[in-house]
Coordinates of C-alpha atoms and ligand atoms in Angstrom, one line a residue:
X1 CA -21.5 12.7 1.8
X2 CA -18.5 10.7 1.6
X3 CA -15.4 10.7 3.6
X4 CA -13.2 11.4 0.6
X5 CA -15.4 13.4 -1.4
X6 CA -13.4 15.7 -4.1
X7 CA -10.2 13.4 -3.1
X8 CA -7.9 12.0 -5.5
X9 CA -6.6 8.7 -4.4
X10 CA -3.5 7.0 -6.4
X11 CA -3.1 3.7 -4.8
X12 CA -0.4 0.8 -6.2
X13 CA -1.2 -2.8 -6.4
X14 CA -4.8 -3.0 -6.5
X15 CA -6.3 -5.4 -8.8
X16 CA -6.6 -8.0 -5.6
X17 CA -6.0 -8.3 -2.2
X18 CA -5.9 -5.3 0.4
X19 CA -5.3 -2.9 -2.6
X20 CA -8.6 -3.8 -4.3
X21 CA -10.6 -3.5 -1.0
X22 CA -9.0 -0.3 -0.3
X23 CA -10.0 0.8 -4.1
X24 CA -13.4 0.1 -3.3
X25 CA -14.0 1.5 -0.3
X26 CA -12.5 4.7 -1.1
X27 CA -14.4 5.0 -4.4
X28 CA -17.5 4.1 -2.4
X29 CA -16.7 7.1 0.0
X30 CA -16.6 9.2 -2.8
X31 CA -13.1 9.1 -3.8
X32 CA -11.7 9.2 -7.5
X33 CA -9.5 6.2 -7.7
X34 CA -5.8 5.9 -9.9
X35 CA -4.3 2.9 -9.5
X36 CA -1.3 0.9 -10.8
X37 CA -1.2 -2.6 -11.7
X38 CA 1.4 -4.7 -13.3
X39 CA 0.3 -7.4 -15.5
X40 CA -3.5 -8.2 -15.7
X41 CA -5.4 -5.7 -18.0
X42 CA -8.4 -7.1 -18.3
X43 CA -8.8 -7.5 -14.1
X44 CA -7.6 -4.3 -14.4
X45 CA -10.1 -3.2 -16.6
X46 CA -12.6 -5.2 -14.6
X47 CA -11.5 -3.4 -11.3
X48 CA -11.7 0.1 -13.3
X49 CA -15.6 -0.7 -14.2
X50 CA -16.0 -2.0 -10.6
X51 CA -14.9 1.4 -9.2
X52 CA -17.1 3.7 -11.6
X53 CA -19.8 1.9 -10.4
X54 CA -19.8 3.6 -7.6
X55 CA -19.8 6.7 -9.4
X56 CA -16.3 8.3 -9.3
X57 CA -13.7 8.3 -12.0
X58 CA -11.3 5.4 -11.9
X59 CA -8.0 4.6 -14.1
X60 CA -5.5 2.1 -14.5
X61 CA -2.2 2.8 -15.0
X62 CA 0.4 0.0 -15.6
X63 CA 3.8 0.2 -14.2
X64 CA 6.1 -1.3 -12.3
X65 CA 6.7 0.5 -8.4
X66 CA 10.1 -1.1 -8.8
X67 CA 11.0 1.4 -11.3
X68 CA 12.0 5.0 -11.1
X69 CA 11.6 5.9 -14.4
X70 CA 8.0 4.3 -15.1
X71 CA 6.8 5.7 -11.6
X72 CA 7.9 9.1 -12.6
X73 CA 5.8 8.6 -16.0
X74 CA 2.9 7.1 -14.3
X75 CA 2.3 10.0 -11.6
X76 CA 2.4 12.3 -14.6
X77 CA -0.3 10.6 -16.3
X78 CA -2.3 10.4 -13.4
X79 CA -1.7 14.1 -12.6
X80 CA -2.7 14.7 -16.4
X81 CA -5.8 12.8 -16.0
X82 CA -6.8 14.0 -12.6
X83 CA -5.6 16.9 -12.0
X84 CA -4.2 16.2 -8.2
X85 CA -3.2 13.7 -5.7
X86 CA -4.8 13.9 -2.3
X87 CA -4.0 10.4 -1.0
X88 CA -1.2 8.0 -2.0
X89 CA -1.0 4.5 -0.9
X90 CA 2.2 2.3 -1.1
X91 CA 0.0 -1.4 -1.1
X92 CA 2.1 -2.9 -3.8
X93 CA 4.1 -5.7 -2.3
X94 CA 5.8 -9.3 -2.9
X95 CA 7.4 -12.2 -0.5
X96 CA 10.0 -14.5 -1.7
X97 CA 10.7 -16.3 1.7
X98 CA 13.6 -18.5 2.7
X99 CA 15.9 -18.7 5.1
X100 CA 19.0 -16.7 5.3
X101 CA 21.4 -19.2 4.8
X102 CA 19.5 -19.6 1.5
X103 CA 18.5 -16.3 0.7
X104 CA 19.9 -15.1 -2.8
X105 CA 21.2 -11.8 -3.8
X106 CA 18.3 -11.7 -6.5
X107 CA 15.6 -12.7 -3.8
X108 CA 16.8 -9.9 -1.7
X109 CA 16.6 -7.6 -4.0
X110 CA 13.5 -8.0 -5.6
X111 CA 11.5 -8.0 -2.5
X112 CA 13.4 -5.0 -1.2
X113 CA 13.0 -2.7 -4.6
X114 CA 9.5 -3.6 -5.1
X115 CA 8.4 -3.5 -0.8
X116 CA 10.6 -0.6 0.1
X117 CA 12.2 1.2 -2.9
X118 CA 8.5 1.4 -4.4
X119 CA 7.4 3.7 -1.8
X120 CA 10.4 5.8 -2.5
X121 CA 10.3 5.8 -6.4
X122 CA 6.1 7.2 -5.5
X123 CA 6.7 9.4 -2.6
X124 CA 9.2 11.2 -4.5
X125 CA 6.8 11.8 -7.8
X126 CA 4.0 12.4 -5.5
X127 CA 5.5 15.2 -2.9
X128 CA 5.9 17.6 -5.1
X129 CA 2.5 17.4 -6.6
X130 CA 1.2 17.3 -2.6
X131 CA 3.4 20.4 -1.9
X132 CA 2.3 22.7 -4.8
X133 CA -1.7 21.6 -3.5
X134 CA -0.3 21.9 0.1
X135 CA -1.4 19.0 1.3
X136 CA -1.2 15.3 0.9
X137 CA -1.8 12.0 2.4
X138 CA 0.6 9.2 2.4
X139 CA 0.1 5.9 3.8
X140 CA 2.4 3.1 3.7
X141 CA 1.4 -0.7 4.1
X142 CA 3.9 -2.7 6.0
X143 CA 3.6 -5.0 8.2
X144 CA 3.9 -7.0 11.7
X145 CA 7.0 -8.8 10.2
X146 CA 8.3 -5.5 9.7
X147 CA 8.2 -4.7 13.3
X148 CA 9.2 -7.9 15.0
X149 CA 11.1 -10.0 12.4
X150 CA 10.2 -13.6 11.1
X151 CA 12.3 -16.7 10.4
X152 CA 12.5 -16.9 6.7
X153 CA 11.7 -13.7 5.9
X154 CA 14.8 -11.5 6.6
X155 CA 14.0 -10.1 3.0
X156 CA 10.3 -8.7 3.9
X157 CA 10.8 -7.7 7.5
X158 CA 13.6 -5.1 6.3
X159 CA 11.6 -3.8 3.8
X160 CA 9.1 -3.2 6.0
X161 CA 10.8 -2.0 8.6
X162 CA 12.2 0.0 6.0
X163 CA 8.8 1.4 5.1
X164 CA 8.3 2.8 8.7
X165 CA 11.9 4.6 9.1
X166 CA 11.4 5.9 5.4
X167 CA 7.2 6.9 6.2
X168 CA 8.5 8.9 9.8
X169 CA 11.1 11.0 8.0
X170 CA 8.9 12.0 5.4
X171 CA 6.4 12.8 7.7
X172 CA 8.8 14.9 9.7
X173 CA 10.0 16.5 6.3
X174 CA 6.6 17.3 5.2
X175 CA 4.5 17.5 7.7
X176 CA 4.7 21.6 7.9
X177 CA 3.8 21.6 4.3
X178 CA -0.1 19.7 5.1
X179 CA 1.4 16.5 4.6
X180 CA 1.0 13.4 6.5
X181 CA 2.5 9.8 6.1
X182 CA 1.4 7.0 8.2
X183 CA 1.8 3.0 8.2
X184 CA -0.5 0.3 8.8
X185 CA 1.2 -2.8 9.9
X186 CA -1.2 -5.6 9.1
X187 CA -0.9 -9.2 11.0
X188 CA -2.2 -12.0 8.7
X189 CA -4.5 -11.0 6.1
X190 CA -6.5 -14.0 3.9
X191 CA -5.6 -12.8 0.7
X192 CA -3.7 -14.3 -2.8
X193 CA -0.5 -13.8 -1.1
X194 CA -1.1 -15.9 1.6
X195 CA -3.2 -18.4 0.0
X196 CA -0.2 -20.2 -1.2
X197 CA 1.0 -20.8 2.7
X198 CA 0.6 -24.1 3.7
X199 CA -2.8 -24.6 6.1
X200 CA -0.7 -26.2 8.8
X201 CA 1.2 -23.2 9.0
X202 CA -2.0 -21.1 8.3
X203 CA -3.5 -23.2 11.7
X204 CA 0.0 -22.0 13.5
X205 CA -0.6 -18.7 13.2
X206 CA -4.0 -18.4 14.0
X207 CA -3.2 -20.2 17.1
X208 CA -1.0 -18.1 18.0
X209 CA -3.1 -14.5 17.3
X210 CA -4.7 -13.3 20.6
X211 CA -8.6 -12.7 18.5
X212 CA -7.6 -16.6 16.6
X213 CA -8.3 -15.5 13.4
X214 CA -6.8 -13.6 10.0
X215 CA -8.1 -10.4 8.7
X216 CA -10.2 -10.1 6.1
X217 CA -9.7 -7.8 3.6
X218 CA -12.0 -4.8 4.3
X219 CA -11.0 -4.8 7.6
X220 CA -7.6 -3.3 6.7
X221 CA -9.2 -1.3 4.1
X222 CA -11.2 0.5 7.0
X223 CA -7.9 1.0 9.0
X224 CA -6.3 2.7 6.0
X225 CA -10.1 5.0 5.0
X226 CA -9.2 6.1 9.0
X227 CA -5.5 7.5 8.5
X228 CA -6.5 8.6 4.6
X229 CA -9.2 10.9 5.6
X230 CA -9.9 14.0 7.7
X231 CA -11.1 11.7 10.4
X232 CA -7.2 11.6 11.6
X233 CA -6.1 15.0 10.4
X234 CA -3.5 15.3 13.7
X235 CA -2.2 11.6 13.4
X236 CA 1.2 11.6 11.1
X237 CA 4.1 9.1 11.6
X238 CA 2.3 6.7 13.0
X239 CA 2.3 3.3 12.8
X240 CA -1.2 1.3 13.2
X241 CA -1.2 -2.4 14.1
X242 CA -4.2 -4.2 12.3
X243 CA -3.5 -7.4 13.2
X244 CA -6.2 -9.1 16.1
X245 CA -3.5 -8.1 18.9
X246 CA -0.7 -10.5 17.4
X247 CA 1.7 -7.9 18.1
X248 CA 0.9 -7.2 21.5
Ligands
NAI301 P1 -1.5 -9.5 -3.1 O1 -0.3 -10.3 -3.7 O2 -2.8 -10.1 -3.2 O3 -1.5 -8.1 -3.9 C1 -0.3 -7.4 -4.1 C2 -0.5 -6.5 -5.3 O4 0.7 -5.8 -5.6 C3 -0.9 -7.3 -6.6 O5 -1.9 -6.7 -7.2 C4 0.4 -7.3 -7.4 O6 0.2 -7.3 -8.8 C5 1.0 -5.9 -7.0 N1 2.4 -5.9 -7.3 C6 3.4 -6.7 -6.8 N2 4.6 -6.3 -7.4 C7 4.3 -5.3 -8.2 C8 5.1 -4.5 -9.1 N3 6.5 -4.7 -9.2 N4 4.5 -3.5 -9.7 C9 3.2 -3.2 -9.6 N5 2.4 -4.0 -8.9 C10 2.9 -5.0 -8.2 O7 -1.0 -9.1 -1.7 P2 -1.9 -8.6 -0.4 O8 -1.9 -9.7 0.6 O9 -3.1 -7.9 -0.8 O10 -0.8 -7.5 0.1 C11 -0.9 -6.1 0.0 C12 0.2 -5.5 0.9 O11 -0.1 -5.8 2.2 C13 1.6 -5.9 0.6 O12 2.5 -4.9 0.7 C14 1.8 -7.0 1.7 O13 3.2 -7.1 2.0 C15 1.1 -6.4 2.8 N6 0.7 -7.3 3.9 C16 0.0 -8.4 3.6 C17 -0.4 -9.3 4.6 C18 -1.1 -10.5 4.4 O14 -1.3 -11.3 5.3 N7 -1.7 -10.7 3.2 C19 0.1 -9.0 6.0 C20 0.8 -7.8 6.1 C21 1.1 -7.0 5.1

C-alpha cells in the first residue's frame, strides 16, 4: 500500500520542476493529485494523464497563487471535485534577480506575491477545509537563500524567509487542530528555473556544495513524500535542508 493512500494532495506549480516530481511521486504512492498551473494547458493536460496513470484521480486547475480571489475559487473547485484536502504544498515560485541597487518596486513585488503571499492566499482557503476534516498537512518549499541570503537576490531570500516565519506560526496556530506545516529548504536543484543560470556560475556553486553536485528533482520530491506522510506525524515547524550540506 501506498504512503498516501486515501490522501488528497493539492499541490501549486506543477507542470515542471520540483512540483511535477512531487506530483508524481505522490500519485505513485497512492495519492489523488490537484494541482494548479498557470499558463500551459496542454502540459497540464499532459501532466493530468501522466498522474492517472498511476491510477489515482488527478486535476488541473488554472490559477494564479498570486491572487486571493482566484485561489479562494480554485480550493473550492478542488474541494467540489475531491471532496478534501489532506496535503497542501506551496511549490509555486519565480526569481527575478538583481542587485539591490537595481531592484525595482515591480520586481520586488512580483517575486514576493507569487513566493510568499501565495502560500498565504492557499493556507488561508485550505485551513479551514483541514480544520472541519481535523487534520491537514502543509508543506512550504523555500529555500537555502531563504535562510542565509544571496547577493542579488534580496527579493527571493525574504520571500523565503518569509515562507518559514509565516509556515512556524501556522504550525503553532494549528497544530492542536491535527495540523502540521513544515518547509523544505532546497540548495540548488537542476530544474527550468535554473537552467537559465549561466554554467560558470552553475560550476561556482557546485564547487562550493560540500556533496559537489545539484539535486535532482526526485530527490526533493522524496524529502517533501517524508514531511507529507504519516512517516513524520510528530515533526511540524520544521525546516528541512535538502541541499548536499551547502548550508552547513
Ligand atoms: P520551475 O520554474 O521549474 O517551476 C515553478 C512552477 O511554478 C512552474 O510550473 C510555474 O508555472 C509555477 N508558477 C510560477 N508562478 C506562478 C503563478 N503566479 N501562478 C501559478 N503557478 C506559477 O521551478 P523549480 O525549480 O521547480 O522550483 C520550484 C520551487 O522550488 C520554487 O518555489 C523555487 O523557488 C524552489 N526552489 C528551487 C530551487 C532550484 O534550484 N531549482 C532551489 C531552492 C528552491
Amino acid at each position: 500500500m501506498g504512503q498516501l493512500e486515501g490522501k488528497t494532495a493539492l499541490i501549486t506549480g506543477a507542470t515542471r520542476g520540483i512540483g511535477h516530481a512531487m506530483a508524481k511521486l505522490f500519485a505513485s504512492e497512492g495519492a489523488d493529485v490537484a494541482f494548479v498551473y498557470r499558463n500551459s494547458d496542454d502540459l497540464a493536460a499532459s501532466v493530468e494523464d501522466e498522474l492517472k496513470a498511476c491510477g489515482v484521480r488527478a486535476k488541473a486547475f488554472k490559477s494564479d497563487v498570486q491572487d486571493f480571489q482566484q485561489v479562494q475559487t480554485t480550493v473550492g473547485e478542488v474541494v467540489k471535485e475531491f471532496g478534501r484536502i489532506d496535503i497542501l504544498v506551496n511549490n509555486a515560485g519565480i526569481t527575478c534577480d538583481g542587485l539591490l541597487l537595481r531592484m525595482g518596486e515591480q520586481q520586488w513585488d512580483e517575486v514576493i506575491d507569487t513566493n510568499l503571499k501565495s502560500a498565504f492566499n492557499f493556507v488561508k482557503a485550505c485551513a479551514p477545509v483541514m480544520m472541519r476534516q481535523r487534520s491537514g498537512n502543509i508543506l512550504s518549499v523555500a529555500s537555502v537563500v531563504g535562510i542565509h541570503g544571496n547577493a542579488g537576490q534580496a527579493n527571493y531570500a525574504a520571500s523565503k524567509a518569509g515562507l518559514v516565519g509565516f509556515t512556524k506560526s501556522v504550525a503553532k496556530e494549528l497544530a492542536s487542530r491535527g495540523i502540521r506545516a513544515n518547509v523544505i529548504a532546497p540548495g540548488f536543484v537542476v530544474t527550468e528555473m535554473t537552467a537559465k543560470v549561466d554554467p560558470s556560475v552553475v560550476e561556482g556553486w557546485c564547487a562550493g556544495i560540500p556533496m559537489k553536485r545539484g539535486a535532482d528533482v526526485d530527490e526533493i520530491a522524496r524529502a517533501a513524500l517524508f514531511l507529507v506522510s504519516d512517516q513524520s506525524s510528530y515533526i511540524t515547524g520544521h525546516v528541512l535542508d535538502v541541499d548536499g550540506g551547502m548550508g552547513m
